[in-house]
Amino acid sequence: MSATHNAAPEPHIASARGAVDLSAAAQSSAGSSQYDAAASVPHSPAVSGRWRVAVNEASFQQVLQLSNQVPVVISFGTPRHPGSAELDALLARLVDGYEGRVVLATVDADANQNILQAFRLQQVPAVVAVLGGRPVPLFQGAPAEAEIKSLLDELMTLALQNGITGTVPPVSAEEPSAAPKNPLHAAADEAMASGDYEGAVTHYNKALAEKPNDLEAQQGLKSAELLHRVSSMDANAVRAEGAQSPDSLDAQLAVADLDVAGGHVEDAFRRIISFIATHFDDERESARERLVDLFTVVGASDPRVSAARQKLARTLY
């Protein structure tokens, strides 16, 4: 990376693509010259690690402010993607190695669509950095650890060139007191984190047997079932089969599963609704049932689900 000499340097790593300018969003906080840990670090019950914090739309402005002091690495993921949790754990370990000279912010892309759109990201997992309120794209997917470490080292050099050389105290990992978690939910979470999706399905089914209206278990069950289906897929082969067999129910549902797991929610919904529009009887009902399952995975409050429900209703009636 070469030093930047313009009056208002644009952060850039040679391998980065598609940068967007968030400087306007950060403008209100750019004048702050002193770091205040209590005011600048977004605190959340979901934090873990020494310099890792969960971020949502309400705390995003604080992340932009914090980026005037240290680089902020933002990891966009989804609990529906098998690799998101593993990537965040790797990033947290690498970021902790810089001992406060960089902070990791994790974002649930499903629940924070406005942040995702601000960075013009089309798929997750994806990782970007923010320096002085400006984005620096890093990578999509899950590169090897050595490649990630190299990119972080480049980021630190870029921060030095732009005068962003602060250090922040560790983010506390202590969680506030909360209601005890359902042991079956906890067991399912552990199974999901370890990639044991069949085990997670078993635990969620037990939770639903005890409490049929357990919304968290309903969503968790459908997410575990989705991840179990896609975990053994060859994505390239599945997509090729989907393109070659537009009238195959199994082929179209498999591609839709991959799309939802990869964050391409609207593509998945559109694919299944198009299939429903041109097929009938048992195939139509099977496609509808899978679509409803995917609605549960994404969440009833998601506007993409609301829009797809309306399209489905028009298709069916």
Tab-separated table of C-alpha atoms in Angstrom:
chain	number	residue	atom	x	y	z
A	1	MET	CA	0.000	0.000	0.000
A	2	SER	CA	1.297	3.434	-0.854
A	3	ALA	CA	0.831	6.539	1.234
A	4	THR	CA	-1.971	8.893	0.279
A	5	HIS	CA	-1.166	12.587	-0.063
A	6	ASN	CA	-4.533	14.164	-0.885
A	7	ALA	CA	-6.119	16.488	1.620
A	8	ALA	CA	-8.946	13.998	2.168
A	9	PRO	CA	-7.420	10.553	1.529
A	10	GLU	CA	-9.649	7.720	0.444
A	11	PRO	CA	-8.706	4.507	2.291
A	12	HIS	CA	-7.883	1.722	-0.127
A	13	ILE	CA	-6.291	-1.718	-0.060
A	14	ALA	CA	-4.958	-2.884	-3.404
A	15	SER	CA	-7.150	-5.986	-3.416
A	16	ALA	CA	-10.337	-4.146	-2.413
A	17	ARG	CA	-13.228	-3.575	-4.805
A	18	GLY	CA	-16.454	-1.581	-4.749
A	19	ALA	CA	-15.765	0.943	-1.994
A	20	VAL	CA	-18.590	3.247	-0.973
A	21	ASP	CA	-18.297	6.543	0.850
A	22	LEU	CA	-19.816	6.682	4.331
A	23	SER	CA	-18.116	9.941	5.259
A	24	ALA	CA	-21.428	11.806	5.333
A	25	ALA	CA	-22.810	9.359	7.883
A	26	ALA	CA	-19.740	9.849	10.049
A	27	GLN	CA	-19.586	13.629	9.651
A	28	SER	CA	-21.380	14.412	12.883
A	29	SER	CA	-18.778	12.539	14.919
A	30	ALA	CA	-15.630	13.207	12.897
A	31	GLY	CA	-14.666	16.211	14.984
A	32	SER	CA	-14.146	14.212	18.163
A	33	SER	CA	-10.466	14.033	19.085
A	34	GLN	CA	-10.625	12.184	22.398
A	35	TYR	CA	-11.653	8.554	22.746
A	36	ASP	CA	-14.266	7.879	25.400
A	37	ALA	CA	-14.705	4.140	25.843
A	38	ALA	CA	-18.105	4.437	27.504
A	39	ALA	CA	-19.459	6.699	24.782
A	40	SER	CA	-17.759	5.254	21.711
A	41	VAL	CA	-17.817	1.482	22.073
A	42	PRO	CA	-21.284	0.079	21.356
A	43	HIS	CA	-22.139	-2.216	24.262
A	44	SER	CA	-24.411	-5.198	23.717
A	45	PRO	CA	-25.411	-8.343	25.595
A	46	ALA	CA	-24.084	-10.263	22.574
A	47	VAL	CA	-20.416	-9.304	22.965
A	48	SER	CA	-17.687	-11.905	23.280
A	49	GLY	CA	-13.919	-11.767	23.046
A	50	ARG	CA	-11.786	-8.891	24.226
A	51	TRP	CA	-12.266	-6.494	21.291
A	52	ARG	CA	-15.419	-7.829	19.670
A	53	VAL	CA	-18.877	-6.271	19.872
A	54	ALA	CA	-22.220	-6.960	18.209
A	55	VAL	CA	-23.563	-3.972	16.254
A	56	ASN	CA	-27.052	-3.091	15.061
A	57	GLU	CA	-28.598	-0.148	13.244
A	58	ALA	CA	-29.013	1.779	16.495
A	59	SER	CA	-25.304	1.543	17.365
A	60	PHE	CA	-23.867	1.840	13.853
A	61	GLN	CA	-23.192	5.577	14.212
A	62	GLN	CA	-21.006	4.789	17.210
A	63	VAL	CA	-18.971	2.411	15.066
A	64	LEU	CA	-18.382	5.199	12.555
A	65	GLN	CA	-17.269	7.452	15.397
A	66	LEU	CA	-14.959	4.784	16.808
A	67	SER	CA	-13.305	4.402	13.389
A	68	ASN	CA	-11.753	7.851	13.860
A	69	GLN	CA	-9.612	6.314	16.608
A	70	VAL	CA	-8.927	2.750	15.432
A	71	PRO	CA	-9.830	0.669	12.384
A	72	VAL	CA	-13.130	-1.146	12.832
A	73	VAL	CA	-13.456	-4.493	11.061
A	74	ILE	CA	-17.127	-5.256	10.363
A	75	SER	CA	-18.135	-8.865	9.756
A	76	PHE	CA	-21.540	-9.373	8.130
A	77	GLY	CA	-22.923	-12.840	8.734
A	78	THR	CA	-26.072	-14.813	9.318
A	79	PRO	CA	-26.854	-17.702	11.648
A	80	ARG	CA	-28.180	-19.488	8.557
A	81	HIS	CA	-24.718	-19.709	6.992
A	82	PRO	CA	-22.631	-22.606	8.334
A	83	GLY	CA	-19.379	-20.629	8.164
A	84	SER	CA	-20.418	-17.313	9.733
A	85	ALA	CA	-19.817	-18.254	13.375
A	86	GLU	CA	-16.483	-19.895	12.558
A	87	LEU	CA	-15.333	-16.837	10.601
A	88	ASP	CA	-16.288	-14.483	13.439
A	89	ALA	CA	-14.403	-16.642	15.938
A	90	LEU	CA	-11.292	-16.560	13.723
A	91	LEU	CA	-11.565	-12.807	13.221
A	92	ALA	CA	-11.995	-12.255	16.970
A	93	ARG	CA	-8.820	-14.220	17.691
A	94	LEU	CA	-6.835	-12.314	15.062
A	95	VAL	CA	-8.203	-8.920	16.138
A	96	ASP	CA	-7.412	-9.627	19.790
A	97	GLY	CA	-3.792	-10.077	18.716
A	98	TYR	CA	-3.581	-6.359	17.916
A	99	GLU	CA	-4.376	-5.553	21.563
A	100	GLY	CA	-6.822	-2.715	21.082
A	101	ARG	CA	-5.418	-1.159	17.916
A	102	VAL	CA	-8.397	-2.557	15.958
A	103	VAL	CA	-11.939	-3.578	16.944
A	104	LEU	CA	-14.176	-6.278	15.462
A	105	ALA	CA	-17.879	-5.461	15.016
A	106	THR	CA	-20.214	-8.298	14.057
A	107	VAL	CA	-23.495	-7.616	12.249
A	108	ASP	CA	-26.440	-9.978	11.804
A	109	ALA	CA	-27.128	-9.196	8.150
A	110	ASP	CA	-30.673	-10.576	8.297
A	111	ALA	CA	-31.687	-8.254	11.129
A	112	ASN	CA	-29.801	-5.159	9.892
A	113	GLN	CA	-30.587	-4.809	6.206
A	114	ASN	CA	-29.987	-1.054	6.186
A	115	ILE	CA	-26.348	-1.516	7.218
A	116	LEU	CA	-25.907	-4.234	4.592
A	117	GLN	CA	-27.321	-1.953	1.905
A	118	ALA	CA	-25.145	0.966	3.026
A	119	PHE	CA	-22.108	-1.103	2.094
A	120	ARG	CA	-23.745	-2.340	-1.146
A	121	LEU	CA	-23.103	-5.940	-0.186
A	122	GLN	CA	-24.858	-8.610	-2.215
A	123	GLN	CA	-23.929	-11.689	-0.190
A	124	VAL	CA	-22.657	-12.819	3.201
A	125	PRO	CA	-20.375	-13.664	4.891
A	126	ALA	CA	-18.593	-10.445	3.948
A	127	VAL	CA	-16.026	-8.392	5.825
A	128	VAL	CA	-15.249	-4.695	5.427
A	129	ALA	CA	-13.281	-2.218	7.512
A	130	VAL	CA	-14.066	1.394	8.336
A	131	LEU	CA	-11.355	4.051	8.730
A	132	GLY	CA	-12.371	7.560	9.655
A	133	GLY	CA	-15.944	6.824	8.623
A	134	ARG	CA	-14.889	5.505	5.226
A	135	PRO	CA	-15.186	1.879	4.114
A	136	VAL	CA	-12.361	-0.403	3.043
A	137	PRO	CA	-13.679	-3.642	1.483
A	138	LEU	CA	-11.666	-6.650	2.652
A	139	PHE	CA	-13.200	-9.914	1.412
A	140	GLN	CA	-16.304	-12.021	0.885
A	141	GLY	CA	-16.603	-15.645	1.860
A	142	ALA	CA	-14.051	-17.223	4.172
A	143	PRO	CA	-10.411	-16.982	2.996
A	144	ALA	CA	-7.601	-18.878	4.679
A	145	GLU	CA	-6.358	-17.548	8.015
A	146	ALA	CA	-3.023	-16.461	6.538
A	147	GLU	CA	-4.787	-14.356	3.886
A	148	ILE	CA	-7.026	-12.710	6.471
A	149	LYS	CA	-4.032	-11.910	8.684
A	150	SER	CA	-2.230	-10.374	5.701
A	151	LEU	CA	-5.234	-8.169	4.931
A	152	LEU	CA	-5.438	-7.052	8.564
A	153	ASP	CA	-1.741	-6.163	8.515
A	154	GLU	CA	-2.330	-4.103	5.366
A	155	LEU	CA	-5.255	-2.432	7.085
A	156	MET	CA	-3.060	-1.447	10.033
A	157	THR	CA	-0.496	0.051	7.650
A	158	LEU	CA	-3.247	1.987	5.903
A	159	ALA	CA	-4.518	3.245	9.261
A	160	LEU	CA	-1.024	4.489	10.118
A	161	GLN	CA	-0.781	6.301	6.795
A	162	ASN	CA	-4.093	8.030	7.537
A	163	GLY	CA	-3.168	8.999	11.087
A	164	ILE	CA	-5.551	6.566	12.780
A	165	THR	CA	-3.253	5.189	15.468
A	166	GLY	CA	-5.321	5.023	18.650
A	167	THR	CA	-5.743	2.171	21.106
A	168	VAL	CA	-8.994	1.289	22.857
A	169	PRO	CA	-9.570	-0.670	26.062
A	170	PRO	CA	-11.010	-4.192	25.875
A	171	VAL	CA	-14.736	-4.550	25.422
A	172	SER	CA	-16.151	-6.325	28.460
A	173	ALA	CA	-17.432	-9.820	27.764
A	174	GLU	CA	-19.488	-9.862	30.945
A	175	GLU	CA	-23.159	-10.222	30.135
A	176	PRO	CA	-25.902	-8.546	32.157
A	177	SER	CA	-28.185	-10.776	34.129
A	178	ALA	CA	-31.034	-12.203	32.102
A	179	ALA	CA	-33.735	-14.804	32.345
A	180	PRO	CA	-32.304	-18.348	32.300
A	181	LYS	CA	-32.090	-19.790	28.810
A	182	ASN	CA	-34.191	-22.830	28.017
A	183	PRO	CA	-31.742	-25.760	28.390
A	184	LEU	CA	-33.030	-27.290	25.172
A	185	HIS	CA	-32.367	-24.026	23.334
A	186	ALA	CA	-28.891	-23.885	24.841
A	187	ALA	CA	-28.199	-27.463	23.776
A	188	ALA	CA	-29.452	-26.661	20.273
A	189	ASP	CA	-27.205	-23.582	20.111
A	190	GLU	CA	-24.189	-25.684	21.078
A	191	ALA	CA	-25.062	-28.275	18.454
A	192	MET	CA	-25.465	-25.588	15.782
A	193	ALA	CA	-22.126	-24.009	16.683
A	194	SER	CA	-20.383	-27.370	16.318
A	195	GLY	CA	-22.065	-28.149	13.001
A	196	ASP	CA	-24.281	-30.887	14.484
A	197	TYR	CA	-27.441	-29.761	12.724
A	198	GLU	CA	-29.237	-33.083	13.254
A	199	GLY	CA	-28.630	-32.730	16.984
A	200	ALA	CA	-29.985	-29.186	16.909
A	201	VAL	CA	-33.119	-30.432	15.131
A	202	THR	CA	-33.617	-33.012	17.881
A	203	HIS	CA	-33.295	-30.434	20.672
A	204	TYR	CA	-35.633	-27.942	18.986
A	205	ASN	CA	-38.235	-30.664	18.386
A	206	LYS	CA	-38.116	-31.516	22.091
A	207	ALA	CA	-38.577	-27.839	22.956
A	208	LEU	CA	-41.598	-27.650	20.668
A	209	ALA	CA	-43.067	-30.821	22.181
A	210	GLU	CA	-42.969	-29.039	25.547
A	211	LYS	CA	-44.183	-25.698	24.189
A	212	PRO	CA	-45.710	-25.796	20.684
A	213	ASN	CA	-45.940	-21.990	20.415
A	214	ASP	CA	-42.212	-21.498	21.144
A	215	LEU	CA	-41.403	-19.060	18.332
A	216	GLU	CA	-37.660	-19.168	18.977
A	217	ALA	CA	-37.659	-22.948	18.717
A	218	GLN	CA	-39.774	-22.827	15.559
A	219	GLN	CA	-37.307	-20.525	13.847
A	220	GLY	CA	-34.333	-22.441	15.217
A	221	LEU	CA	-35.740	-25.740	13.968
A	222	LYS	CA	-36.257	-24.482	10.415
A	223	SER	CA	-32.796	-22.897	10.416
A	224	ALA	CA	-31.184	-26.137	11.602
A	225	GLU	CA	-33.079	-28.121	8.981
A	226	LEU	CA	-31.930	-25.682	6.295
A	227	LEU	CA	-28.286	-25.869	7.371
A	228	HIS	CA	-28.494	-29.665	7.502
A	229	ARG	CA	-29.755	-29.722	3.915
A	230	VAL	CA	-27.116	-27.385	2.509
A	231	SER	CA	-24.152	-28.678	4.536
A	232	SER	CA	-23.642	-31.644	2.216
A	233	MET	CA	-24.382	-29.837	-1.046
A	234	ASP	CA	-21.938	-29.208	-3.870
A	235	ALA	CA	-23.039	-25.641	-4.590
A	236	ASN	CA	-21.762	-25.556	-8.176
A	237	ALA	CA	-23.430	-28.849	-9.041
A	238	VAL	CA	-26.694	-27.806	-7.399
A	239	ARG	CA	-26.812	-24.521	-9.280
A	240	ALA	CA	-25.954	-26.206	-12.571
A	241	GLU	CA	-28.757	-28.733	-12.037
A	242	GLY	CA	-31.150	-25.917	-11.173
A	243	ALA	CA	-30.335	-24.107	-14.403
A	244	GLN	CA	-30.706	-27.272	-16.497
A	245	SER	CA	-33.895	-28.528	-14.818
A	246	PRO	CA	-36.338	-25.626	-14.305
A	247	ASP	CA	-39.240	-28.071	-13.883
A	248	SER	CA	-37.542	-30.221	-11.239
A	249	LEU	CA	-38.999	-29.494	-7.799
A	250	ASP	CA	-35.994	-30.895	-5.960
A	251	ALA	CA	-33.525	-28.962	-8.105
A	252	GLN	CA	-35.306	-25.649	-7.628
A	253	LEU	CA	-35.748	-26.107	-3.885
A	254	ALA	CA	-32.074	-27.005	-3.484
A	255	VAL	CA	-30.983	-23.785	-5.208
A	256	ALA	CA	-33.451	-21.804	-3.073
A	257	ASP	CA	-31.951	-23.359	0.064
A	258	LEU	CA	-28.463	-22.314	-1.035
A	259	ASP	CA	-29.691	-18.800	-1.779
A	260	VAL	CA	-31.258	-18.319	1.657
A	261	ALA	CA	-28.232	-19.817	3.424
A	262	GLY	CA	-26.005	-17.458	1.446
A	263	GLY	CA	-28.095	-14.348	2.064
A	264	HIS	CA	-29.781	-14.169	-1.365
A	265	VAL	CA	-33.211	-14.240	0.236
A	266	GLU	CA	-35.181	-12.447	-2.461
A	267	ASP	CA	-33.712	-14.670	-5.181
A	268	ALA	CA	-34.818	-17.755	-3.261
A	269	PHE	CA	-38.342	-16.466	-2.724
A	270	ARG	CA	-38.644	-15.405	-6.359
A	271	ARG	CA	-37.481	-18.825	-7.576
A	272	ILE	CA	-40.007	-20.786	-5.530
A	273	ILE	CA	-42.920	-18.464	-6.284
A	274	SER	CA	-42.142	-18.717	-10.011
A	275	PHE	CA	-42.186	-22.510	-9.702
A	276	ILE	CA	-45.512	-22.393	-7.867
A	277	ALA	CA	-46.972	-20.215	-10.612
A	278	THR	CA	-46.310	-22.851	-13.293
A	279	HIS	CA	-46.829	-26.116	-11.396
A	280	PHE	CA	-49.808	-27.683	-9.694
A	281	ASP	CA	-51.082	-30.338	-7.289
A	282	ASP	CA	-48.502	-32.054	-5.067
A	283	GLU	CA	-45.503	-30.223	-6.503
A	284	ARG	CA	-47.131	-26.856	-5.930
A	285	GLU	CA	-47.998	-27.749	-2.333
A	286	SER	CA	-44.490	-29.053	-1.614
A	287	ALA	CA	-42.976	-25.861	-2.999
A	288	ARG	CA	-45.381	-23.762	-0.934
A	289	GLU	CA	-44.493	-25.651	2.241
A	290	ARG	CA	-40.769	-25.137	1.666
A	291	LEU	CA	-41.361	-21.449	1.022
A	292	VAL	CA	-43.234	-21.140	4.329
A	293	ASP	CA	-40.345	-22.876	6.079
A	294	LEU	CA	-37.917	-20.364	4.582
A	295	PHE	CA	-40.204	-17.516	5.668
A	296	THR	CA	-39.786	-18.831	9.222
A	297	VAL	CA	-35.997	-18.957	8.837
A	298	VAL	CA	-35.794	-15.355	7.657
A	299	GLY	CA	-38.349	-14.079	10.176
A	300	ALA	CA	-41.918	-12.863	9.917
A	301	SER	CA	-40.936	-9.232	10.582
A	302	ASP	CA	-38.509	-9.108	7.653
A	303	PRO	CA	-39.929	-6.879	4.867
A	304	ARG	CA	-38.729	-9.378	2.245
A	305	VAL	CA	-40.993	-11.981	3.809
A	306	SER	CA	-43.964	-9.604	3.779
A	307	ALA	CA	-43.389	-8.784	0.106
A	308	ALA	CA	-43.018	-12.451	-0.818
A	309	ARG	CA	-46.195	-13.395	1.067
A	310	GLN	CA	-48.114	-10.872	-1.000
A	311	LYS	CA	-46.655	-12.255	-4.233
A	312	LEU	CA	-47.459	-15.795	-3.138
A	313	ALA	CA	-51.064	-14.838	-2.377
A	314	ARG	CA	-51.452	-13.265	-5.819
A	315	THR	CA	-49.964	-16.380	-7.422
A	316	LEU	CA	-52.215	-18.789	-5.550
A	317	TYR	CA	-55.457	-16.811	-5.727
